[in-house]
PDB file of C-alpha atoms in Angstrom:
ATOM      1  CA  PRO E   1     147.108 -35.390  94.846  1.00  0.00           C
ATOM      2  CA  ASN E   2     148.896 -32.462  96.540  1.00  0.00           C
ATOM      3  CA  GLY E   3     146.289 -29.890  95.431  1.00  0.00           C
ATOM      4  CA  VAL E   4     148.600 -28.148  92.955  1.00  0.00           C
ATOM      5  CA  ILE E   5     147.762 -27.807  89.264  1.00  0.00           C
ATOM      6  CA  PHE E   6     150.589 -26.347  87.180  1.00  0.00           C
ATOM      7  CA  ALA E   7     150.969 -25.537  83.474  1.00  0.00           C
ATOM      8  CA  GLN E   8     154.359 -24.708  82.000  1.00  0.00           C
ATOM      9  CA  ASP E   9     154.690 -22.182  79.155  1.00  0.00           C
ATOM     10  CA  ALA E  10     150.927 -21.672  78.884  1.00  0.00           C
ATOM     11  CA  VAL E  11     147.963 -19.349  79.260  1.00  0.00           C
ATOM     12  CA  LEU E  12     145.271 -20.537  81.682  1.00  0.00           C
ATOM     13  CA  ARG E  13     141.608 -19.618  81.342  1.00  0.00           C
ATOM     14  CA  LEU E  14     139.575 -20.046  84.540  1.00  0.00           C
ATOM     15  CA  GLU E  15     135.942 -19.954  85.651  1.00  0.00           C
ATOM     16  CA  GLY E  16     133.669 -22.127  87.732  1.00  0.00           C
ATOM     17  CA  THR E  17     133.208 -23.441  91.265  1.00  0.00           C
ATOM     18  CA  VAL E  18     135.971 -24.722  93.534  1.00  0.00           C
ATOM     19  CA  LYS E  19     135.348 -27.510  96.028  1.00  0.00           C
ATOM     20  CA  GLY E  20     138.392 -28.169  98.206  1.00  0.00           C
ATOM     21  CA  ARG E  21     141.839 -26.568  98.472  1.00  0.00           C
ATOM     22  CA  TYR E  22     143.890 -25.942  95.341  1.00  0.00           C
ATOM     23  CA  SER E  23     146.628 -23.814  93.875  1.00  0.00           C
ATOM     24  CA  ILE E  24     146.681 -23.270  90.133  1.00  0.00           C
ATOM     25  CA  GLY E  25     149.922 -21.997  88.624  1.00  0.00           C
ATOM     26  CA  VAL E  26     151.321 -21.088  85.235  1.00  0.00           C
ATOM     27  CA  SER E  27     154.756 -20.158  83.938  1.00  0.00           C
ATOM     28  CA  GLY E  28     155.982 -18.702  80.673  1.00  0.00           C
ATOM     29  CA  SER E  29     157.602 -15.707  79.071  1.00  0.00           C
ATOM     30  CA  SER E  30     155.770 -12.413  78.742  1.00  0.00           C
ATOM     31  CA  TYR E  31     157.496 -12.008  75.360  1.00  0.00           C
ATOM     32  CA  ASN E  32     155.350 -14.762  73.850  1.00  0.00           C
ATOM     33  CA  GLY E  33     152.225 -13.936  75.894  1.00  0.00           C
ATOM     34  CA  LYS E  34     152.519 -16.973  78.164  1.00  0.00           C
ATOM     35  CA  GLY E  35     152.563 -17.326  81.939  1.00  0.00           C
ATOM     36  CA  LYS E  36     149.268 -15.509  82.462  1.00  0.00           C
ATOM     37  CA  VAL E  37     145.817 -16.348  83.773  1.00  0.00           C
ATOM     38  CA  LEU E  38     142.598 -15.105  82.161  1.00  0.00           C
ATOM     39  CA  LEU E  39     139.476 -15.042  84.315  1.00  0.00           C
ATOM     40  CA  ASP E  40     136.643 -15.743  81.867  1.00  0.00           C
ATOM     41  CA  ASN E  41     133.726 -15.693  84.325  1.00  0.00           C
ATOM     42  CA  ASP E  42     132.900 -16.001  88.035  1.00  0.00           C
ATOM     43  CA  LEU E  43     135.230 -18.102  90.170  1.00  0.00           C
ATOM     44  CA  LEU E  44     133.391 -19.146  93.336  1.00  0.00           C
ATOM     45  CA  TYR E  45     133.647 -21.569  96.245  1.00  0.00           C
ATOM     46  CA  SER E  46     131.214 -24.467  96.645  1.00  0.00           C
ATOM     47  CA  SER E  47     130.710 -23.390 100.265  1.00  0.00           C
ATOM     48  CA  ASN E  48     130.697 -19.604 100.607  1.00  0.00           C
ATOM     49  CA  PRO E  49     133.010 -18.597 103.511  1.00  0.00           C
ATOM     50  CA  LYS E  50     131.138 -15.311 103.964  1.00  0.00           C
ATOM     51  CA  THR E  51     128.054 -17.236 105.065  1.00  0.00           C
ATOM     52  CA  ASN E  52     129.820 -20.421 106.242  1.00  0.00           C
ATOM     53  CA  PRO E  53     133.011 -19.518 108.167  1.00  0.00           C
ATOM     54  CA  SER E  54     133.894 -23.219 108.461  1.00  0.00           C
ATOM     55  CA  SER E  55     134.179 -23.564 104.671  1.00  0.00           C
ATOM     56  CA  ILE E  56     137.351 -25.422 103.667  1.00  0.00           C
ATOM     57  CA  ASP E  57     137.254 -24.258 100.037  1.00  0.00           C
ATOM     58  CA  LEU E  58     140.317 -22.178  99.189  1.00  0.00           C
ATOM     59  CA  LEU E  59     141.992 -21.295  95.882  1.00  0.00           C
ATOM     60  CA  GLY E  60     145.360 -19.792  95.071  1.00  0.00           C
ATOM     61  CA  ILE E  61     146.103 -18.524  91.574  1.00  0.00           C
ATOM     62  CA  VAL E  62     149.806 -18.135  90.819  1.00  0.00           C
ATOM     63  CA  ALA E  63     150.987 -16.537  87.559  1.00  0.00           C
ATOM     64  CA  GLN E  64     154.478 -15.732  86.443  1.00  0.00           C
ATOM     65  CA  ASN E  65     152.988 -12.762  84.577  1.00  0.00           C
ATOM     66  CA  ASP E  66     149.539 -11.122  84.613  1.00  0.00           C
ATOM     67  CA  ILE E  67     146.187 -12.223  85.979  1.00  0.00           C
ATOM     68  CA  LEU E  68     143.490 -10.495  83.925  1.00  0.00           C
ATOM     69  CA  VAL E  69     139.708 -10.296  83.855  1.00  0.00           C
ATOM     70  CA  THR E  70     138.859 -11.215  80.265  1.00  0.00           C
ATOM     71  CA  ASP E  71     137.063  -8.706  78.048  1.00  0.00           C
ATOM     72  CA  ASN E  72     134.115 -10.905  77.050  1.00  0.00           C
ATOM     73  CA  THR E  73     130.316 -10.929  77.234  1.00  0.00           C
ATOM     74  CA  ASP E  74     130.203 -12.851  80.539  1.00  0.00           C
ATOM     75  CA  ASN E  75     132.324 -10.172  82.246  1.00  0.00           C
ATOM     76  CA  ARG E  76     130.293  -7.175  81.066  1.00  0.00           C
ATOM     77  CA  SER E  77     128.023  -7.152  84.125  1.00  0.00           C
ATOM     78  CA  SER E  78     130.448  -7.713  87.042  1.00  0.00           C
ATOM     79  CA  ILE E  79     132.588 -10.682  88.061  1.00  0.00           C
ATOM     80  CA  ASP E  80     132.924 -12.505  91.395  1.00  0.00           C
ATOM     81  CA  ILE E  81     136.369 -13.881  92.215  1.00  0.00           C
ATOM     82  CA  TYR E  82     136.980 -15.984  95.335  1.00  0.00           C
ATOM     83  CA  ALA E  83     140.737 -16.621  95.441  1.00  0.00           C
ATOM     84  CA  SER E  84     144.099 -15.349  96.534  1.00  0.00           C
ATOM     85  CA  LEU E  85     145.964 -13.970  93.511  1.00  0.00           C
ATOM     86  CA  TYR E  86     149.762 -13.960  93.171  1.00  0.00           C
ATOM     87  CA  SER E  87     151.466 -12.388  90.170  1.00  0.00           C
ATOM     88  CA  GLN E  88     155.228 -12.782  90.306  1.00  0.00           C
ATOM     89  CA  SER E  89     156.333 -10.286  87.662  1.00  0.00           C
ATOM     90  CA  GLY E  90     153.029  -8.846  86.438  1.00  0.00           C
ATOM     91  CA  GLY E  91     149.840  -7.730  88.101  1.00  0.00           C
ATOM     92  CA  PHE E  92     146.082  -8.109  88.445  1.00  0.00           C
ATOM     93  CA  GLY E  93     143.933  -6.052  86.092  1.00  0.00           C
ATOM     94  CA  ALA E  94     141.278  -6.045  83.388  1.00  0.00           C
ATOM     95  CA  GLN E  95     141.804  -6.550  79.662  1.00  0.00           C
ATOM     96  CA  ASN E  96     140.980  -3.405  77.681  1.00  0.00           C
ATOM     97  CA  TYR E  97     140.124  -1.556  80.906  1.00  0.00           C
ATOM     98  CA  ASP E  98     140.234   1.774  79.068  1.00  0.00           C
ATOM     99  CA  THR E  99     138.107   0.837  76.024  1.00  0.00           C
ATOM    100  CA  ARG E 100     135.569  -1.714  77.283  1.00  0.00           C
ATOM    101  CA  PRO E 101     132.157  -0.402  78.365  1.00  0.00           C
ATOM    102  CA  ASN E 102     131.242   0.100  82.004  1.00  0.00           C
ATOM    103  CA  SER E 103     131.366  -3.531  83.121  1.00  0.00           C
ATOM    104  CA  GLY E 104     130.073  -3.352  86.689  1.00  0.00           C
ATOM    105  CA  THR E 105     132.192  -4.393  89.646  1.00  0.00           C
ATOM    106  CA  ILE E 106     135.025  -6.793  90.388  1.00  0.00           C
ATOM    107  CA  ASN E 107     133.910  -8.474  93.623  1.00  0.00           C
ATOM    108  CA  LEU E 108     137.104 -10.060  94.917  1.00  0.00           C
ATOM    109  CA  TYR E 109     137.054 -12.097  98.123  1.00  0.00           C
ATOM    110  CA  GLY E 110     140.593 -13.213  98.919  1.00  0.00           C
ATOM    111  CA  GLY E 111     143.844 -11.342  98.487  1.00  0.00           C
ATOM    112  CA  ILE E 112     146.188  -9.867  95.897  1.00  0.00           C
ATOM    113  CA  GLN E 113     149.971 -10.056  95.807  1.00  0.00           C
ATOM    114  CA  GLN E 114     151.463  -8.492  92.694  1.00  0.00           C
ATOM    115  CA  SER E 115     154.646  -7.008  91.335  1.00  0.00           C
ATOM    116  CA  THR E 116     152.915  -4.275  89.337  1.00  0.00           C
ATOM    117  CA  ARG E 117     149.550  -2.697  89.999  1.00  0.00           C
ATOM    118  CA  ARG E 118     147.343  -2.946  86.897  1.00  0.00           C
ATOM    119  CA  ALA E 119     144.261  -0.875  86.071  1.00  0.00           C
ATOM    120  CA  VAL E 120     140.727  -2.247  86.019  1.00  0.00           C
ATOM    121  CA  GLY E 121     138.869   0.850  84.802  1.00  0.00           C
ATOM    122  CA  THR E 122     138.863   4.582  84.204  1.00  0.00           C
ATOM    123  CA  PHE E 123     136.963   7.148  86.234  1.00  0.00           C
ATOM    124  CA  ASN E 124     136.004  10.808  86.195  1.00  0.00           C
ATOM    125  CA  SER E 125     134.315  13.076  88.722  1.00  0.00           C
ATOM    126  CA  TYR E 126     130.957  11.372  88.022  1.00  0.00           C
ATOM    127  CA  GLY E 127     132.224   7.827  88.544  1.00  0.00           C
ATOM    128  CA  ILE E 128     133.252   4.940  86.332  1.00  0.00           C
ATOM    129  CA  VAL E 129     133.739   5.599  82.611  1.00  0.00           C
ATOM    130  CA  THR E 130     135.176   2.315  81.329  1.00  0.00           C
ATOM    131  CA  GLY E 131     135.949  -1.054  82.894  1.00  0.00           C
ATOM    132  CA  PHE E 132     135.196  -2.000  86.473  1.00  0.00           C
ATOM    133  CA  ASN E 133     134.597  -0.597  89.917  1.00  0.00           C
ATOM    134  CA  LYS E 134     136.414  -2.444  92.728  1.00  0.00           C
ATOM    135  CA  ASN E 135     134.914  -4.235  95.699  1.00  0.00           C
ATOM    136  CA  TYR E 136     137.854  -6.083  97.287  1.00  0.00           C
ATOM    137  CA  MET E 137     137.470  -7.894 100.593  1.00  0.00           C
ATOM    138  CA  TYR E 138     140.247  -9.771 102.360  1.00  0.00           C
ATOM    139  CA  ASP E 139     139.475 -13.395 103.221  1.00  0.00           C
ATOM    140  CA  GLU E 140     140.399 -13.487 106.922  1.00  0.00           C
ATOM    141  CA  ARG E 141     141.004 -17.241 106.711  1.00  0.00           C
ATOM    142  CA  LEU E 142     144.222 -16.444 104.807  1.00  0.00           C
ATOM    143  CA  ARG E 143     145.782 -15.192 108.057  1.00  0.00           C
ATOM    144  CA  ASN E 144     146.203 -18.733 109.334  1.00  0.00           C
ATOM    145  CA  SER E 145     145.548 -20.930 106.321  1.00  0.00           C
ATOM    146  CA  PHE E 146     146.642 -20.830 102.712  1.00  0.00           C
ATOM    147  CA  PRO E 147     146.232 -22.806  99.496  1.00  0.00           C
ATOM    148  CA  PRO E 148     148.606 -25.754  98.937  1.00  0.00           C
ATOM    149  CA  ASN E 149     152.200 -24.682  98.213  1.00  0.00           C
ATOM    150  CA  TYR E 150     151.086 -21.067  97.775  1.00  0.00           C
ATOM    151  CA  PRO E 151     154.057 -18.643  97.719  1.00  0.00           C
ATOM    152  CA  GLY E 152     154.582 -16.964 101.051  1.00  0.00           C
ATOM    153  CA  THR E 153     157.055 -15.725 103.553  1.00  0.00           C
ATOM    154  CA  GLY E 154     156.250 -18.171 106.309  1.00  0.00           C
ATOM    155  CA  ARG E 155     154.623 -17.014 109.485  1.00  0.00           C
ATOM    156  CA  PHE E 156     155.400 -13.712 111.136  1.00  0.00           C
ATOM    157  CA  GLN E 157     155.373 -13.072 114.825  1.00  0.00           C
ATOM    158  CA  ILE E 158     154.767  -9.618 116.329  1.00  0.00           C
ATOM    159  CA  VAL E 159     157.710  -8.874 118.598  1.00  0.00           C
ATOM    160  CA  SER E 160     156.863  -5.254 119.361  1.00  0.00           C
ATOM    161  CA  TRP E 161     154.131  -2.739 118.690  1.00  0.00           C
ATOM    162  CA  TYR E 162     154.412   1.053 118.408  1.00  0.00           C
ATOM    163  CA  GLU E 163     151.522   3.529 118.092  1.00  0.00           C
TER     164      GLU E 163
END
């Protein structure tokens, strides 16, 4: 009823379409591979905020450890992720980023807060070799609105500006 879905000592696998405002969280120890989120396919909003700025759909994904794009068939030709991602002691990345084939682009519309930056692909002077290209766009609605009980610092106020 409060918009929060939480799993203790688990691994969450996510894909699909979100209608409404939710935060999905998971805890667990990295020693036993728990507390992480695997993104198995596109994660979209029912009402696309890029074309409908009044969309109320908003998703927060909170993991104690990593949030990873799964190395599977569905994610071999790009993935769309509409969410704000928070990784407390891990980071956002792609499984097998250095051995999977060129898998297109991660199109992320939202935000990323992470403890450790994880890789999503490898590149050379000609471009992508393995894994994903990045196309990250900040969801401006997150400036004034956030998913239910999403970790944050509260609101900041600019008290001075120096250029």
